[in-house]
Amino acid sequence: MTNSYFSKQLSSITEKGNLRILPTVKECGYEIIKDGKHMLNLSSNDYLGLAGDTALKEEFLSHVSPGKFSFTSSSSRLLTGNSGEYDYLEKQLARLFDSEAALVFNSGYHANSGILPAVADHHSLILADKLVHASIVDGIGLSRARCIRFRHNNYEQLERLLSENHRNYEHIFIVTESIFSMDGDECDLNRLVELKKQYGNVFLYVDEAHAFGVRGERGLGCSEQYDHLHDIDFLVGTFGKALASIGAYLICSKEIKSYLVNTMRPLIFTTALPPVNLQWTSFVLNKMVYMNDKRIYLSHISRLLREKTDKLKSNSKSHIIPFITGTADSAVNASLYLQRHGFYLLPVRPPTVPEGTSRLRISLHAACTEEQIERLVINLNTCKI
Ligand code: PMP
């Protein structure tokens, strides 16, 4: 009975071309090896190419020995899991961002699904961009605040919503990503900061998951690039992408940090990150700030790809470039075509993206050569959708 219910649901997902399976792949440097075939990996978020950097890993391992690190913290942060590595990393982040405080979480999903439910209550209004990441959507769902989703990057609508509502709520939270994960376009941080500053009760929450490591002279994100490091109340970023590690951070005031330590469920009720991961994060972070040459190169090849192919009529302004095919089936076919030609690009389908906008999400990294980009352009142009 139960099984037939799930089979029916799965048949319906399959009929729409949206069935997902967990692909078993082997990574080797910047390649994916599948069924014996080597393909350039353009589906990961290793934007600076650090996850595939063997020399970097060797350097890190030469500093650690089994006696000096642990693979587990064995407890939550409020019990015995709050190792000295947390304190080191949070101080390192606060120093870099020139902020009062930083708070580290197990993942971006933990951060986004936990911060809003902790800080926004039924006296609050959340105004969130229509395309924010699922982890933020889940955080909004778990909070007791009212939420209105404004049209993607539509600040006229946002302005109207602020002016209509700011007297009716104790706090309003404007929530956005800086570089959007599926379209690679950007929010207008200057405009958002300007809007927020018009009201005394408006907080700005920005997720820099796809900009951290990639934007700004020191890689701190669009907030550094556009000189708004001190204008964002909740500045979130993740370590699992350009930083080649795991976890996430929030840059905030001392009060907000302390408040979250007391109220945020995904911070309180989970086992802390293993010290070895925190050490690796700190190690890579120290190096990442000096990798501006990689950021400049990534921006160069991203522009090259965007300019050289007519098919990618996207709004992308970054290293994330969608190849929108429309139907789920066409995205699957395009993915198979490009895999046959040596590019590991996976289909992204609903519910990850809106119906009718299935795509390949091309995610460039600083280890791609110009020759590989040229070859990709040729194959995108010959790919029938
Ligand atoms: N925010 C955004 C914008 C993301 O794209 C993602 C994951 N891709 C997350 C948060 C979640 O981060 P994590 O993978 O560290 O859970």
PDB file of N, CA and C and ligand atoms in Angstrom, residues 45 107-110 112 133 135 177 181 207 209-210 238 240-241 247, ligand 1:
ATOM      1  N   ASN A  45      31.102  23.482  -7.880  1.00  0.00           N
ATOM      2  CA  ASN A  45      31.218  24.888  -7.466  1.00  0.00           C
ATOM      3  C   ASN A  45      32.640  25.215  -7.021  1.00  0.00           C
ATOM      4  N   SER A 107      26.936  24.234   7.519  1.00  0.00           N
ATOM      5  CA  SER A 107      26.768  24.346   6.067  1.00  0.00           C
ATOM      6  C   SER A 107      25.935  25.584   5.773  1.00  0.00           C
ATOM      7  N   GLY A 108      25.888  25.928   4.493  1.00  0.00           N
ATOM      8  CA  GLY A 108      25.028  27.040   4.086  1.00  0.00           C
ATOM      9  C   GLY A 108      23.573  26.703   4.327  1.00  0.00           C
ATOM     10  N   TYR A 109      23.254  25.421   4.178  1.00  0.00           N
ATOM     11  CA  TYR A 109      21.862  25.019   4.427  1.00  0.00           C
ATOM     12  C   TYR A 109      21.502  25.246   5.894  1.00  0.00           C
ATOM     13  N   HIS A 110      22.409  24.865   6.797  1.00  0.00           N
ATOM     14  CA  HIS A 110      22.162  25.123   8.228  1.00  0.00           C
ATOM     15  C   HIS A 110      21.979  26.624   8.469  1.00  0.00           C
ATOM     16  N   ASN A 112      21.162  29.199   6.360  1.00  0.00           N
ATOM     17  CA  ASN A 112      19.963  29.839   5.793  1.00  0.00           C
ATOM     18  C   ASN A 112      18.662  29.278   6.349  1.00  0.00           C
ATOM     19  N   HIS A 133      17.688  30.953  -2.911  1.00  0.00           N
ATOM     20  CA  HIS A 133      17.980  29.520  -2.819  1.00  0.00           C
ATOM     21  C   HIS A 133      17.001  28.778  -1.898  1.00  0.00           C
ATOM     22  N   SER A 135      17.448  26.811   0.470  1.00  0.00           N
ATOM     23  CA  SER A 135      17.756  26.841   1.908  1.00  0.00           C
ATOM     24  C   SER A 135      17.158  28.078   2.571  1.00  0.00           C
ATOM     25  N   GLU A 177      20.233  36.911  -2.732  1.00  0.00           N
ATOM     26  CA  GLU A 177      21.585  36.395  -2.982  1.00  0.00           C
ATOM     27  C   GLU A 177      22.346  37.507  -3.684  1.00  0.00           C
ATOM     28  N   SER A 181      22.353  31.630  -7.779  1.00  0.00           N
ATOM     29  CA  SER A 181      22.973  30.325  -8.001  1.00  0.00           C
ATOM     30  C   SER A 181      22.641  29.687  -9.345  1.00  0.00           C
ATOM     31  N   ASP A 207      23.072  36.544   0.814  1.00  0.00           N
ATOM     32  CA  ASP A 207      23.780  35.265   0.723  1.00  0.00           C
ATOM     33  C   ASP A 207      24.810  35.374  -0.412  1.00  0.00           C
ATOM     34  N   ALA A 209      27.010  32.984  -1.237  1.00  0.00           N
ATOM     35  CA  ALA A 209      27.558  31.639  -1.478  1.00  0.00           C
ATOM     36  C   ALA A 209      28.357  31.558  -2.777  1.00  0.00           C
ATOM     37  N   HIS A 210      27.852  32.207  -3.836  1.00  0.00           N
ATOM     38  CA  HIS A 210      28.507  32.074  -5.149  1.00  0.00           C
ATOM     39  C   HIS A 210      29.436  33.237  -5.484  1.00  0.00           C
ATOM     40  N   THR A 238      29.457  30.720   2.095  1.00  0.00           N
ATOM     41  CA  THR A 238      29.694  29.292   2.369  1.00  0.00           C
ATOM     42  C   THR A 238      31.137  28.915   2.037  1.00  0.00           C
ATOM     43  N   GLY A 240      31.843  25.683   1.068  1.00  0.00           N
ATOM     44  CA  GLY A 240      31.795  24.457   0.253  1.00  0.00           C
ATOM     45  C   GLY A 240      31.938  24.721  -1.242  1.00  0.00           C
ATOM     46  N   LYS A 241      32.132  25.970  -1.605  1.00  0.00           N
ATOM     47  CA  LYS A 241      32.216  26.271  -3.038  1.00  0.00           C
ATOM     48  C   LYS A 241      33.645  26.733  -3.356  1.00  0.00           C
ATOM     49  N   GLY A 247      31.015  24.117   5.321  1.00  0.00           N
ATOM     50  CA  GLY A 247      30.587  25.030   6.381  1.00  0.00           C
ATOM     51  C   GLY A 247      30.128  26.361   5.800  1.00  0.00           C
TER      52      GLY A 247
HETATM   53  N1  PMP B   1      23.084  29.354  -0.511  1.00  0.00           N
HETATM   54  C1  PMP B   1      23.129  29.236  -1.839  1.00  0.00           C
HETATM   55  C2  PMP B   1      22.868  30.443  -2.677  1.00  0.00           C
HETATM   56  C3  PMP B   1      23.432  28.005  -2.437  1.00  0.00           C
HETATM   57  O1  PMP B   1      23.477  27.888  -3.770  1.00  0.00           O
HETATM   58  C4  PMP B   1      23.680  26.877  -1.608  1.00  0.00           C
HETATM   59  C5  PMP B   1      24.029  25.507  -2.152  1.00  0.00           C
HETATM   60  N2  PMP B   1      24.316  25.380  -3.437  1.00  0.00           N
HETATM   61  C6  PMP B   1      23.589  27.057  -0.237  1.00  0.00           C
HETATM   62  C7  PMP B   1      23.299  28.290   0.292  1.00  0.00           C
HETATM   63  C8  PMP B   1      23.802  25.890   0.679  1.00  0.00           C
HETATM   64  O2  PMP B   1      25.137  25.805   1.012  1.00  0.00           O
HETATM   65  P1  PMP B   1      25.745  24.425   1.511  1.00  0.00           P
HETATM   66  O3  PMP B   1      25.984  23.603   0.298  1.00  0.00           O
HETATM   67  O4  PMP B   1      26.982  24.809   2.243  1.00  0.00           O
HETATM   68  O5  PMP B   1      24.709  23.792   2.403  1.00  0.00           O
END
